[in-house]
mmCIF file of C-alpha atoms and ligand atoms in Angstrom:
data_model
loop_
_atom_site.group_PDB
_atom_site.id
_atom_site.type_symbol
_atom_site.label_atom_id
_atom_site.label_comp_id
_atom_site.label_asym_id
_atom_site.label_seq_id
_atom_site.Cartn_x
_atom_site.Cartn_y
_atom_site.Cartn_z
ATOM 1 C CA MET D 1 3.250 -18.443 30.584
ATOM 2 C CA LYS D 2 4.338 -19.024 26.989
ATOM 3 C CA VAL D 3 2.015 -17.252 24.571
ATOM 4 C CA GLU D 4 1.814 -18.850 21.128
ATOM 5 C CA THR D 5 0.533 -15.926 19.117
ATOM 6 C CA LEU D 6 0.464 -17.984 15.910
ATOM 7 C CA ARG D 7 0.686 -21.736 15.630
ATOM 8 C CA TRP D 8 0.375 -24.446 13.015
ATOM 9 C CA PHE D 9 -2.207 -26.866 14.276
ATOM 10 C CA ASN D 10 -4.050 -29.671 12.447
ATOM 11 C CA ASN D 11 -3.027 -28.423 9.010
ATOM 12 C CA ARG D 12 -4.156 -24.906 9.581
ATOM 13 C CA LEU D 13 -2.858 -21.604 10.935
ATOM 14 C CA GLU D 14 -4.270 -20.569 14.279
ATOM 15 C CA MET D 15 -3.915 -17.013 15.547
ATOM 16 C CA VAL D 16 -4.852 -15.566 18.928
ATOM 17 C CA ASP D 17 -7.665 -13.071 18.402
ATOM 18 C CA GLN D 18 -5.964 -9.972 19.823
ATOM 19 C CA ARG D 19 -9.069 -7.834 19.399
ATOM 20 C CA ILE D 20 -10.784 -9.505 22.326
ATOM 21 C CA LEU D 21 -7.847 -9.734 24.722
ATOM 22 C CA PRO D 22 -7.659 -9.493 27.694
ATOM 23 C CA ALA D 23 -11.355 -10.308 28.179
ATOM 24 C CA ALA D 24 -10.993 -13.607 26.313
ATOM 25 C CA PHE D 25 -8.179 -15.758 24.932
ATOM 26 C CA GLU D 26 -9.259 -17.500 21.768
ATOM 27 C CA TYR D 27 -7.693 -18.906 18.624
ATOM 28 C CA LEU D 28 -9.163 -18.422 15.163
ATOM 29 C CA SER D 29 -8.290 -20.785 12.293
ATOM 30 C CA TYR D 30 -7.082 -19.762 8.850
ATOM 31 C CA TYR D 31 -7.017 -21.748 5.602
ATOM 32 C CA THR D 32 -6.387 -19.219 2.807
ATOM 33 C CA ALA D 33 -4.212 -16.236 1.955
ATOM 34 C CA ALA D 34 -7.309 -14.044 1.722
ATOM 35 C CA SER D 35 -8.509 -14.930 5.217
ATOM 36 C CA VAL D 36 -5.030 -14.370 6.687
ATOM 37 C CA ALA D 37 -4.922 -10.986 4.931
ATOM 38 C CA GLU D 38 -8.270 -10.152 6.533
ATOM 39 C CA GLY D 39 -6.911 -11.299 9.919
ATOM 40 C CA ILE D 40 -3.996 -8.878 9.509
ATOM 41 C CA ARG D 41 -6.179 -6.006 8.275
ATOM 42 C CA SER D 42 -8.705 -6.396 11.072
ATOM 43 C CA MET D 43 -5.972 -6.698 13.770
ATOM 44 C CA VAL D 44 -6.649 -10.277 14.858
ATOM 45 C CA VAL D 45 -2.867 -10.399 14.508
ATOM 46 C CA ARG D 46 -0.799 -7.220 14.734
ATOM 47 C CA GLY D 47 2.746 -6.141 15.520
ATOM 48 C CA ALA D 48 5.345 -6.026 12.751
ATOM 49 C CA PRO D 49 7.089 -9.409 13.166
ATOM 50 C CA ALA D 50 3.816 -11.264 13.838
ATOM 51 C CA ILE D 51 2.317 -9.768 10.676
ATOM 52 C CA GLY D 52 5.343 -11.052 8.729
ATOM 53 C CA VAL D 53 4.979 -14.567 10.146
ATOM 54 C CA ALA D 54 1.235 -14.570 9.421
ATOM 55 C CA ALA D 55 1.854 -13.485 5.831
ATOM 56 C CA ALA D 56 4.379 -16.308 5.348
ATOM 57 C CA TYR D 57 1.760 -18.826 6.515
ATOM 58 C CA GLY D 58 -0.800 -17.118 4.275
ATOM 59 C CA VAL D 59 1.385 -17.901 1.257
ATOM 60 C CA ALA D 60 1.918 -21.502 2.413
ATOM 61 C CA LEU D 61 -1.814 -21.980 3.039
ATOM 62 C CA GLU D 62 -2.647 -20.725 -0.423
ATOM 63 C CA ALA D 63 -0.157 -23.147 -1.957
ATOM 64 C CA LEU D 64 -1.587 -26.028 0.091
ATOM 65 C CA ARG D 65 -5.116 -25.080 -0.873
ATOM 66 C CA LEU D 66 -4.341 -24.695 -4.567
ATOM 67 C CA SER D 67 -2.506 -27.998 -4.642
ATOM 68 C CA GLN D 68 -5.443 -29.617 -2.804
ATOM 69 C CA LEU D 69 -3.363 -30.642 0.183
ATOM 70 C CA LEU D 70 -5.660 -29.028 2.727
ATOM 71 C CA PRO D 71 -8.404 -30.988 4.438
ATOM 72 C CA PRO D 72 -11.835 -29.293 4.687
ATOM 73 C CA CYS D 73 -12.235 -26.360 7.138
ATOM 74 C CA ARG D 74 -13.261 -27.250 10.667
ATOM 75 C CA GLY D 75 -13.343 -25.383 13.990
ATOM 76 C CA LYS D 76 -13.716 -21.668 14.654
ATOM 77 C CA VAL D 77 -12.721 -20.034 11.423
ATOM 78 C CA GLY D 78 -11.066 -16.593 11.238
ATOM 79 C CA MET D 79 -13.380 -13.700 10.428
ATOM 80 C CA GLY D 80 -14.161 -13.464 6.808
ATOM 81 C CA VAL D 81 -13.013 -16.796 5.545
ATOM 82 C CA GLU D 82 -16.475 -17.784 4.471
ATOM 83 C CA SER D 83 -18.096 -14.386 4.197
ATOM 84 C CA LEU D 84 -15.144 -12.379 2.933
ATOM 85 C CA SER D 85 -16.425 -10.350 0.028
ATOM 86 C CA LEU D 86 -13.510 -11.084 -2.198
ATOM 87 C CA ASP D 87 -13.439 -9.301 -5.425
ATOM 88 C CA THR D 88 -14.428 -11.818 -8.086
ATOM 89 C CA SER D 89 -11.258 -10.906 -9.924
ATOM 90 C CA THR D 90 -9.397 -12.842 -7.188
ATOM 91 C CA PRO D 91 -8.634 -15.880 -9.292
ATOM 92 C CA SER D 92 -7.489 -18.084 -6.421
ATOM 93 C CA LEU D 93 -11.086 -18.574 -5.387
ATOM 94 C CA THR D 94 -12.681 -19.026 -8.763
ATOM 95 C CA LEU D 95 -10.316 -20.978 -10.938
ATOM 96 C CA PRO D 96 -10.601 -24.759 -11.150
ATOM 97 C CA LEU D 97 -7.827 -26.305 -9.094
ATOM 98 C CA HIS D 98 -7.265 -29.398 -11.144
ATOM 99 C CA GLY D 99 -8.551 -30.894 -14.319
ATOM 100 C CA GLY D 100 -9.746 -28.959 -17.344
ATOM 101 C CA GLY D 101 -6.689 -26.952 -18.273
ATOM 102 C CA ASP D 102 -3.124 -26.522 -17.167
ATOM 103 C CA SER D 103 -3.155 -26.840 -13.364
ATOM 104 C CA SER D 104 0.371 -25.399 -13.031
ATOM 105 C CA VAL D 105 -0.856 -22.196 -14.683
ATOM 106 C CA ASP D 106 -3.868 -22.113 -12.322
ATOM 107 C CA PHE D 107 -1.522 -22.651 -9.388
ATOM 108 C CA LYS D 108 0.720 -19.786 -10.452
ATOM 109 C CA THR D 109 -2.221 -17.414 -11.005
ATOM 110 C CA GLY D 110 -3.760 -18.375 -7.683
ATOM 111 C CA MET D 111 -0.472 -17.881 -5.875
ATOM 112 C CA GLU D 112 0.017 -14.428 -7.399
ATOM 113 C CA ALA D 113 -3.477 -13.468 -6.214
ATOM 114 C CA GLY D 114 -2.524 -14.699 -2.724
ATOM 115 C CA PHE D 115 0.610 -12.536 -2.692
ATOM 116 C CA THR D 116 -1.400 -9.538 -3.882
ATOM 117 C CA VAL D 117 -4.130 -9.807 -1.263
ATOM 118 C CA LEU D 118 -1.563 -10.269 1.532
ATOM 119 C CA ALA D 119 0.563 -7.310 0.382
ATOM 120 C CA ALA D 120 -2.531 -5.078 0.482
ATOM 121 C CA SER D 121 -3.435 -5.948 4.093
ATOM 122 C CA ARG D 122 -1.455 -3.252 5.972
ATOM 123 C CA PRO D 123 1.083 -0.735 4.651
ATOM 124 C CA THR D 124 3.512 0.337 7.388
ATOM 125 C CA ALA D 125 5.231 -2.729 8.871
ATOM 126 C CA VAL D 126 7.950 -3.689 6.414
ATOM 127 C CA ASN D 127 8.129 -7.207 7.896
ATOM 128 C CA LEU D 128 5.033 -8.053 5.858
ATOM 129 C CA PHE D 129 6.814 -7.277 2.584
ATOM 130 C CA TRP D 130 10.047 -8.818 3.836
ATOM 131 C CA ALA D 131 8.264 -12.111 4.544
ATOM 132 C CA LEU D 132 6.436 -12.091 1.201
ATOM 133 C CA GLN D 133 9.697 -11.481 -0.634
ATOM 134 C CA ARG D 134 11.363 -14.327 1.239
ATOM 135 C CA MET D 135 8.488 -16.693 0.426
ATOM 136 C CA ARG D 136 8.544 -15.638 -3.223
ATOM 137 C CA LYS D 137 12.260 -16.396 -3.429
ATOM 138 C CA VAL D 138 11.672 -19.866 -2.001
ATOM 139 C CA TRP D 139 8.844 -20.442 -4.484
ATOM 140 C CA GLU D 140 11.069 -19.334 -7.367
ATOM 141 C CA GLY D 141 13.748 -21.759 -6.193
ATOM 142 C CA VAL D 142 11.393 -24.742 -6.514
ATOM 143 C CA ALA D 143 9.086 -23.448 -9.258
ATOM 144 C CA THR D 144 9.681 -26.449 -11.512
ATOM 145 C CA GLN D 145 8.443 -28.895 -8.873
ATOM 146 C CA SER D 146 4.831 -30.039 -8.486
ATOM 147 C CA PRO D 147 2.357 -27.732 -6.693
ATOM 148 C CA GLN D 148 2.286 -30.255 -3.816
ATOM 149 C CA GLU D 149 6.064 -30.159 -3.424
ATOM 150 C CA ILE D 150 6.109 -26.367 -3.685
ATOM 151 C CA ALA D 151 3.418 -26.143 -1.012
ATOM 152 C CA GLN D 152 5.367 -28.365 1.381
ATOM 153 C CA ARG D 153 8.536 -26.327 0.835
ATOM 154 C CA LEU D 154 6.660 -23.059 1.479
ATOM 155 C CA LEU D 155 5.132 -24.460 4.636
ATOM 156 C CA ALA D 156 8.586 -25.492 5.873
ATOM 157 C CA GLU D 157 9.809 -21.941 5.219
ATOM 158 C CA ALA D 158 6.907 -20.428 7.163
ATOM 159 C CA HIS D 159 7.768 -22.727 10.100
ATOM 160 C CA GLU D 160 11.383 -21.561 9.841
ATOM 161 C CA ILE D 161 10.405 -17.872 9.804
ATOM 162 C CA LEU D 162 8.367 -18.436 12.981
ATOM 163 C CA ALA D 163 11.153 -20.310 14.794
ATOM 164 C CA GLU D 164 13.770 -17.812 13.623
ATOM 165 C CA ASP D 165 11.708 -14.893 14.937
ATOM 166 C CA ILE D 166 11.726 -16.332 18.451
ATOM 167 C CA ARG D 167 15.492 -17.015 18.279
ATOM 168 C CA ILE D 168 16.150 -13.461 17.079
ATOM 169 C CA ASN D 169 13.995 -11.980 19.832
ATOM 170 C CA LYS D 170 15.926 -13.881 22.473
ATOM 171 C CA THR D 171 19.267 -12.725 21.079
ATOM 172 C CA MET D 172 18.015 -9.165 20.840
ATOM 173 C CA GLY D 173 16.629 -9.472 24.358
ATOM 174 C CA ALA D 174 20.054 -10.375 25.738
ATOM 175 C CA HIS D 175 21.681 -7.363 24.026
ATOM 176 C CA GLY D 176 18.955 -5.063 25.280
ATOM 177 C CA ALA D 177 18.923 -6.435 28.828
ATOM 178 C CA ALA D 178 22.584 -5.449 29.212
ATOM 179 C CA LEU D 179 21.540 -1.804 28.733
ATOM 180 C CA LEU D 180 19.149 -1.827 31.695
ATOM 181 C CA LYS D 181 20.432 -1.396 35.211
ATOM 182 C CA ASP D 182 19.110 -3.496 38.056
ATOM 183 C CA GLY D 183 15.970 -1.828 39.372
ATOM 184 C CA ALA D 184 15.328 0.098 36.133
ATOM 185 C CA ARG D 185 11.866 1.558 35.593
ATOM 186 C CA VAL D 186 11.279 1.270 31.869
ATOM 187 C CA LEU D 187 8.543 2.909 29.866
ATOM 188 C CA THR D 188 7.172 1.283 26.710
ATOM 189 C CA HIS D 189 4.581 2.301 24.158
ATOM 190 C CA CYS D 190 2.139 0.022 22.314
ATOM 191 C CA ASN D 191 2.771 -3.728 22.462
ATOM 192 C CA ALA D 192 6.056 -5.086 21.170
ATOM 193 C CA GLY D 193 5.686 -8.318 23.087
ATOM 194 C CA ALA D 194 5.114 -12.001 22.465
ATOM 195 C CA LEU D 195 1.771 -11.022 20.959
ATOM 196 C CA ALA D 196 3.462 -8.778 18.388
ATOM 197 C CA THR D 197 5.904 -11.500 17.349
ATOM 198 C CA ALA D 198 6.070 -15.275 17.147
ATOM 199 C CA GLY D 199 7.094 -15.243 20.815
ATOM 200 C CA TRP D 200 9.202 -13.510 23.515
ATOM 201 C CA GLY D 201 8.780 -10.082 21.918
ATOM 202 C CA THR D 202 11.170 -7.322 20.883
ATOM 203 C CA ALA D 203 10.827 -4.510 23.485
ATOM 204 C CA LEU D 204 9.075 -6.818 25.966
ATOM 205 C CA GLY D 205 11.641 -9.461 25.023
ATOM 206 C CA VAL D 206 14.279 -7.090 26.413
ATOM 207 C CA PHE D 207 12.312 -6.950 29.675
ATOM 208 C CA ARG D 208 11.875 -10.741 29.762
ATOM 209 C CA SER D 209 15.602 -11.241 29.159
ATOM 210 C CA ALA D 210 16.498 -8.703 31.868
ATOM 211 C CA VAL D 211 14.297 -10.555 34.362
ATOM 212 C CA GLU D 212 15.752 -13.884 33.253
ATOM 213 C CA ALA D 213 19.226 -12.420 33.883
ATOM 214 C CA GLY D 214 18.173 -11.716 37.473
ATOM 215 C CA LYS D 215 17.522 -7.981 37.151
ATOM 216 C CA LYS D 216 14.624 -6.445 38.971
ATOM 217 C CA ILE D 217 12.925 -4.178 36.500
ATOM 218 C CA SER D 218 9.509 -2.618 36.399
ATOM 219 C CA VAL D 219 7.538 -1.576 33.352
ATOM 220 C CA ILE D 220 5.449 1.523 32.731
ATOM 221 C CA ALA D 221 2.982 0.784 29.952
ATOM 222 C CA ASP D 222 1.462 3.606 27.939
ATOM 223 C CA GLU D 223 -2.189 2.861 27.301
ATOM 224 C CA THR D 224 -1.662 3.564 23.562
ATOM 225 C CA ARG D 225 -4.751 5.242 22.245
ATOM 226 C CA PRO D 226 -6.759 4.558 20.195
ATOM 227 C CA PHE D 227 -6.418 0.763 19.911
ATOM 228 C CA LEU D 228 -5.174 0.323 23.494
ATOM 229 C CA GLN D 229 -2.409 -2.167 22.727
ATOM 230 C CA GLY D 230 -0.618 -1.016 25.903
ATOM 231 C CA ALA D 231 -3.581 -1.320 28.254
ATOM 232 C CA ARG D 232 -4.968 -4.508 26.759
ATOM 233 C CA LEU D 233 -1.910 -6.421 25.537
ATOM 234 C CA THR D 234 1.325 -5.178 27.160
ATOM 235 C CA ALA D 235 -0.283 -4.942 30.595
ATOM 236 C CA TRP D 236 -1.776 -8.432 30.132
ATOM 237 C CA GLU D 237 1.538 -9.977 29.050
ATOM 238 C CA MET D 238 3.461 -8.465 31.957
ATOM 239 C CA VAL D 239 0.818 -9.433 34.507
ATOM 240 C CA GLN D 240 0.860 -13.031 33.167
ATOM 241 C CA GLU D 241 4.603 -13.172 33.847
ATOM 242 C CA ASN D 242 4.598 -11.369 37.180
ATOM 243 C CA ILE D 243 6.782 -8.583 35.805
ATOM 244 C CA PRO D 244 5.757 -5.474 37.746
ATOM 245 C CA VAL D 245 3.806 -3.186 35.450
ATOM 246 C CA THR D 246 2.063 0.151 35.916
ATOM 247 C CA LEU D 247 -0.429 1.369 33.352
ATOM 248 C CA ILE D 248 -0.605 5.077 32.490
ATOM 249 C CA THR D 249 -2.543 7.014 29.877
ATOM 250 C CA ASP D 250 -0.400 8.367 27.050
ATOM 251 C CA ASN D 251 -0.598 11.942 28.303
ATOM 252 C CA MET D 252 0.980 10.976 31.658
ATOM 253 C CA ALA D 253 4.398 10.050 30.234
ATOM 254 C CA GLY D 254 5.788 13.607 30.543
ATOM 255 C CA TYR D 255 4.681 13.857 34.162
ATOM 256 C CA MET D 256 6.272 10.516 35.025
ATOM 257 C CA MET D 257 9.550 11.563 33.411
ATOM 258 C CA ALA D 258 9.538 14.973 35.094
ATOM 259 C CA GLN D 259 9.016 13.216 38.440
ATOM 260 C CA GLY D 260 12.156 11.132 37.812
ATOM 261 C CA GLU D 261 10.124 7.911 37.622
ATOM 262 C CA VAL D 262 11.432 6.691 34.249
ATOM 263 C CA ASP D 263 15.007 5.407 33.782
ATOM 264 C CA ALA D 264 14.762 4.290 30.160
ATOM 265 C CA VAL D 265 12.350 3.895 27.260
ATOM 266 C CA VAL D 266 12.291 0.760 25.085
ATOM 267 C CA VAL D 267 9.863 0.478 22.166
ATOM 268 C CA GLY D 268 9.486 -1.699 19.076
ATOM 269 C CA THR D 269 9.309 -0.549 15.473
ATOM 270 C CA ASP D 270 7.441 -1.233 12.244
ATOM 271 C CA ARG D 271 10.045 0.112 9.840
ATOM 272 C CA VAL D 272 13.435 1.761 10.170
ATOM 273 C CA ALA D 273 14.640 3.865 7.228
ATOM 274 C CA ALA D 274 18.205 3.815 5.885
ATOM 275 C CA ASN D 275 19.046 6.933 7.918
ATOM 276 C CA GLY D 276 17.804 5.444 11.209
ATOM 277 C CA ASP D 277 14.420 7.186 11.389
ATOM 278 C CA VAL D 278 11.965 4.919 13.193
ATOM 279 C CA ALA D 279 8.283 4.357 12.416
ATOM 280 C CA ASN D 280 6.308 2.969 15.333
ATOM 281 C CA LYS D 281 2.864 3.221 16.889
ATOM 282 C CA ILE D 282 1.370 6.692 16.945
ATOM 283 C CA GLY D 283 2.592 8.524 20.058
ATOM 284 C CA THR D 284 6.110 7.082 19.988
ATOM 285 C CA TYR D 285 7.525 10.338 18.600
ATOM 286 C CA MET D 286 5.979 12.244 21.511
ATOM 287 C CA VAL D 287 7.624 9.847 23.985
ATOM 288 C CA ALA D 288 11.002 10.226 22.228
ATOM 289 C CA VAL D 289 10.839 14.030 22.400
ATOM 290 C CA LEU D 290 9.992 13.845 26.089
ATOM 291 C CA ALA D 291 12.800 11.377 26.728
ATOM 292 C CA LYS D 292 15.299 13.732 25.055
ATOM 293 C CA ARG D 293 14.018 16.647 27.146
ATOM 294 C CA HIS D 294 14.536 14.637 30.324
ATOM 295 C CA ASN D 295 17.818 13.031 29.303
ATOM 296 C CA ILE D 296 16.362 9.534 29.403
ATOM 297 C CA PRO D 297 17.800 6.928 26.982
ATOM 298 C CA PHE D 298 15.372 5.992 24.212
ATOM 299 C CA TYR D 299 16.014 2.528 22.746
ATOM 300 C CA VAL D 300 14.314 0.805 19.821
ATOM 301 C CA ALA D 301 14.245 -2.999 19.666
ATOM 302 C CA CYS D 302 14.642 -3.667 15.980
ATOM 303 C CA PRO D 303 15.122 -7.038 14.263
ATOM 304 C CA LEU D 304 17.081 -6.668 11.012
ATOM 305 C CA SER D 305 13.956 -7.628 9.056
ATOM 306 C CA THR D 306 12.492 -4.266 10.116
ATOM 307 C CA ILE D 307 15.259 -2.210 8.507
ATOM 308 C CA ASP D 308 14.259 -0.983 5.052
ATOM 309 C CA LEU D 309 17.281 0.248 3.112
ATOM 310 C CA SER D 310 15.083 1.122 0.145
ATOM 311 C CA ILE D 311 13.589 4.004 2.127
ATOM 312 C CA ALA D 312 16.021 6.892 2.547
ATOM 313 C CA SER D 313 14.320 8.633 5.445
ATOM 314 C CA GLY D 314 11.263 8.439 7.651
ATOM 315 C CA LYS D 315 9.291 10.903 5.561
ATOM 316 C CA ASP D 316 8.960 8.241 2.849
ATOM 317 C CA ILE D 317 7.588 5.534 5.164
ATOM 318 C CA PRO D 318 3.916 4.863 4.319
ATOM 319 C CA ILE D 319 1.786 5.678 7.342
ATOM 320 C CA GLU D 320 -1.461 3.771 7.707
ATOM 321 C CA GLU D 321 -4.551 5.892 8.342
ATOM 322 C CA ARG D 322 -7.163 3.744 10.088
ATOM 323 C CA SER D 323 -10.903 4.086 10.586
ATOM 324 C CA ALA D 324 -12.291 7.118 12.428
ATOM 325 C CA ASP D 325 -14.352 4.679 14.512
ATOM 326 C CA GLU D 326 -11.238 3.780 16.519
ATOM 327 C CA VAL D 327 -10.917 7.395 17.704
ATOM 328 C CA LYS D 328 -14.652 7.980 18.130
ATOM 329 C CA GLY D 329 -14.803 5.426 20.924
ATOM 330 C CA PHE D 330 -14.006 1.816 21.650
ATOM 331 C CA ARG D 331 -16.008 -1.121 20.332
ATOM 332 C CA ASP D 332 -19.692 -0.191 20.721
ATOM 333 C CA THR D 333 -19.180 2.818 22.988
ATOM 334 C CA HIS D 334 -18.826 6.164 21.206
ATOM 335 C CA TRP D 335 -17.883 9.328 23.088
ATOM 336 C CA ALA D 336 -16.858 11.780 20.371
ATOM 337 C CA ALA D 337 -19.305 14.460 19.260
ATOM 338 C CA GLU D 338 -21.277 13.285 16.242
ATOM 339 C CA GLY D 339 -20.176 14.997 13.053
ATOM 340 C CA VAL D 340 -16.694 15.939 14.268
ATOM 341 C CA LYS D 341 -13.839 15.516 11.777
ATOM 342 C CA ILE D 342 -11.458 12.778 12.924
ATOM 343 C CA ARG D 343 -7.890 11.835 11.976
ATOM 344 C CA ASN D 344 -6.393 8.447 12.812
ATOM 345 C CA PRO D 345 -2.797 8.069 11.628
ATOM 346 C CA SER D 346 -1.743 4.773 13.158
ATOM 347 C CA PHE D 347 2.027 5.346 13.205
ATOM 348 C CA ASP D 348 4.495 8.209 13.487
ATOM 349 C CA VAL D 349 8.164 8.682 12.739
ATOM 350 C CA THR D 350 10.820 9.353 15.365
ATOM 351 C CA PRO D 351 13.855 11.032 13.795
ATOM 352 C CA ALA D 352 17.114 9.101 14.232
ATOM 353 C CA GLU D 353 18.626 11.958 16.255
ATOM 354 C CA LEU D 354 16.232 11.133 19.121
ATOM 355 C CA VAL D 355 17.193 7.439 19.169
ATOM 356 C CA THR D 356 19.854 6.491 21.702
ATOM 357 C CA GLY D 357 20.302 3.040 20.188
ATOM 358 C CA LEU D 358 18.794 0.374 17.951
ATOM 359 C CA ILE D 359 18.842 -3.007 19.673
ATOM 360 C CA THR D 360 19.263 -5.637 16.952
ATOM 361 C CA GLU D 361 20.136 -9.332 16.965
ATOM 362 C CA ARG D 362 23.619 -8.253 15.841
ATOM 363 C CA GLY D 363 24.136 -5.961 18.811
ATOM 364 C CA VAL D 364 23.280 -2.373 19.683
ATOM 365 C CA VAL D 365 23.785 0.406 17.138
ATOM 366 C CA LEU D 366 24.263 3.566 19.164
ATOM 367 C CA GLN D 367 23.114 6.876 17.644
ATOM 368 C CA PRO D 368 21.994 5.228 14.403
ATOM 369 C CA ASP D 369 22.631 7.090 11.170
ATOM 370 C CA VAL D 370 23.179 6.339 7.478
ATOM 371 C CA GLN D 371 26.761 5.162 7.996
ATOM 372 C CA SER D 372 26.182 2.933 11.012
ATOM 373 C CA ILE D 373 23.121 1.297 9.451
ATOM 374 C CA ARG D 374 24.906 0.765 6.135
ATOM 375 C CA LYS D 375 27.828 -0.830 7.983
ATOM 376 C CA LEU D 376 25.521 -3.078 10.029
ATOM 377 C CA MET D 377 23.719 -4.343 6.943
ATOM 378 C CA ALA D 378 26.980 -4.784 4.999
ATOM 379 C CA ASP D 379 28.430 -6.835 7.875
ATOM 380 C CA VAL D 380 25.290 -8.987 7.876
ATOM 381 C CA ALA D 381 25.433 -9.464 4.105
ATOM 382 C CA SER D 382 29.086 -10.522 4.231
ATOM 383 C CA SER D 383 28.692 -12.984 7.116
HETATM 384 O O1 MRU X 1 -0.929 -1.352 14.878
HETATM 385 P P1 MRU X 1 -0.071 -2.391 15.516
HETATM 386 O O2 MRU X 1 -0.615 -2.916 16.794
HETATM 387 O O3 MRU X 1 0.286 -3.489 14.530
HETATM 388 O O4 MRU X 1 1.263 -1.624 15.848
HETATM 389 C C1 MRU X 1 2.288 -2.322 16.496
HETATM 390 C C2 MRU X 1 3.466 -1.483 16.827
HETATM 391 O O5 MRU X 1 3.521 -0.321 16.515
HETATM 392 C C3 MRU X 1 4.616 -2.187 17.472
HETATM 393 O O6 MRU X 1 5.279 -1.338 18.354
HETATM 394 C C4 MRU X 1 5.601 -2.624 16.374
HETATM 395 O O7 MRU X 1 4.930 -3.366 15.392
HETATM 396 C C5 MRU X 1 6.721 -3.417 16.896
HETATM 397 S S1 MRU X 1 6.192 -5.016 17.399
HETATM 398 C C6 MRU X 1 7.509 -5.941 17.873
#
């Protein structure tokens, strides 16, 4: 089954509502940068590459809206698009679009507000900022054209970012699949699948590619407290594709490794620093330490857009702290003692020394460090 996590449909962005999976599979529609930002913040869409693709469409939607190329909203609209309590200083919603004044100035101001609201949606996944920077560059390249022409160019770029993400995942998948032996039992944490990307997935893309290459592999999915991306999303994706999957709670990983039931670990990432330190879903660091202890290779599927050379080491990666409600319970059920102090850091950093290899679309970087990452990025820049 091919999951289209995000799709352009009838002049609007549609995103699978990942908060209600696997109980229901439903698309929500998006028409503005602010509503896409809210979709990212509230986890309708999540996973580093998917967040980047959504942000690119958010910019394109804002340009279409400001240049009056969007038809009126119809269908099931993403949370917040009508009710979103946008700060009245958000000029994109209050300025006249045309007539009465210089519409190119209004367009520019509205677009800047769109970029700002998108950049504030989530802090850790660098793909968000990567996509915004790429869209800004495209905008700058056609800034002298009419708002309508700019909007069409930005929409074409968003389509390209989506298509490129799937191509990259497939290339990365082939590199990663070569690392897994036939019959491998592979543990993963969180969801780095089709749902976390435009399609195919990064870590789960490696599993899909291994299966496509004829290897029999089986997946062990960590539940991934507190948001349960493993139990709800990874397990669902693997079941859909008949890839054997076993769900465990996060605290069972050490036992499974000690029993000799894990041959490799493959996870995704939200940001890799210049020295190879890896930020990923909270709990990944724990898995990496355990893997080292048990001599199990620990691989990170990492598109180049996730490498952030401006950050020297993992300690400078911004770590999102999410609502205490996510730890207190799930949805309407609360189990934590009332009044207890709660922490909810959503990501952690795995030091490069625990990473066996970064699987990128340019091949596998074994034992990543400052030199190997610098060389990889220099090779990319010169090609
Ligand atoms: O909070 P989330 O669900 O956005 O976190 C997702 C992860 O940590 C993924 O492992 C990461 O983004 C890589 S996705 C290919």
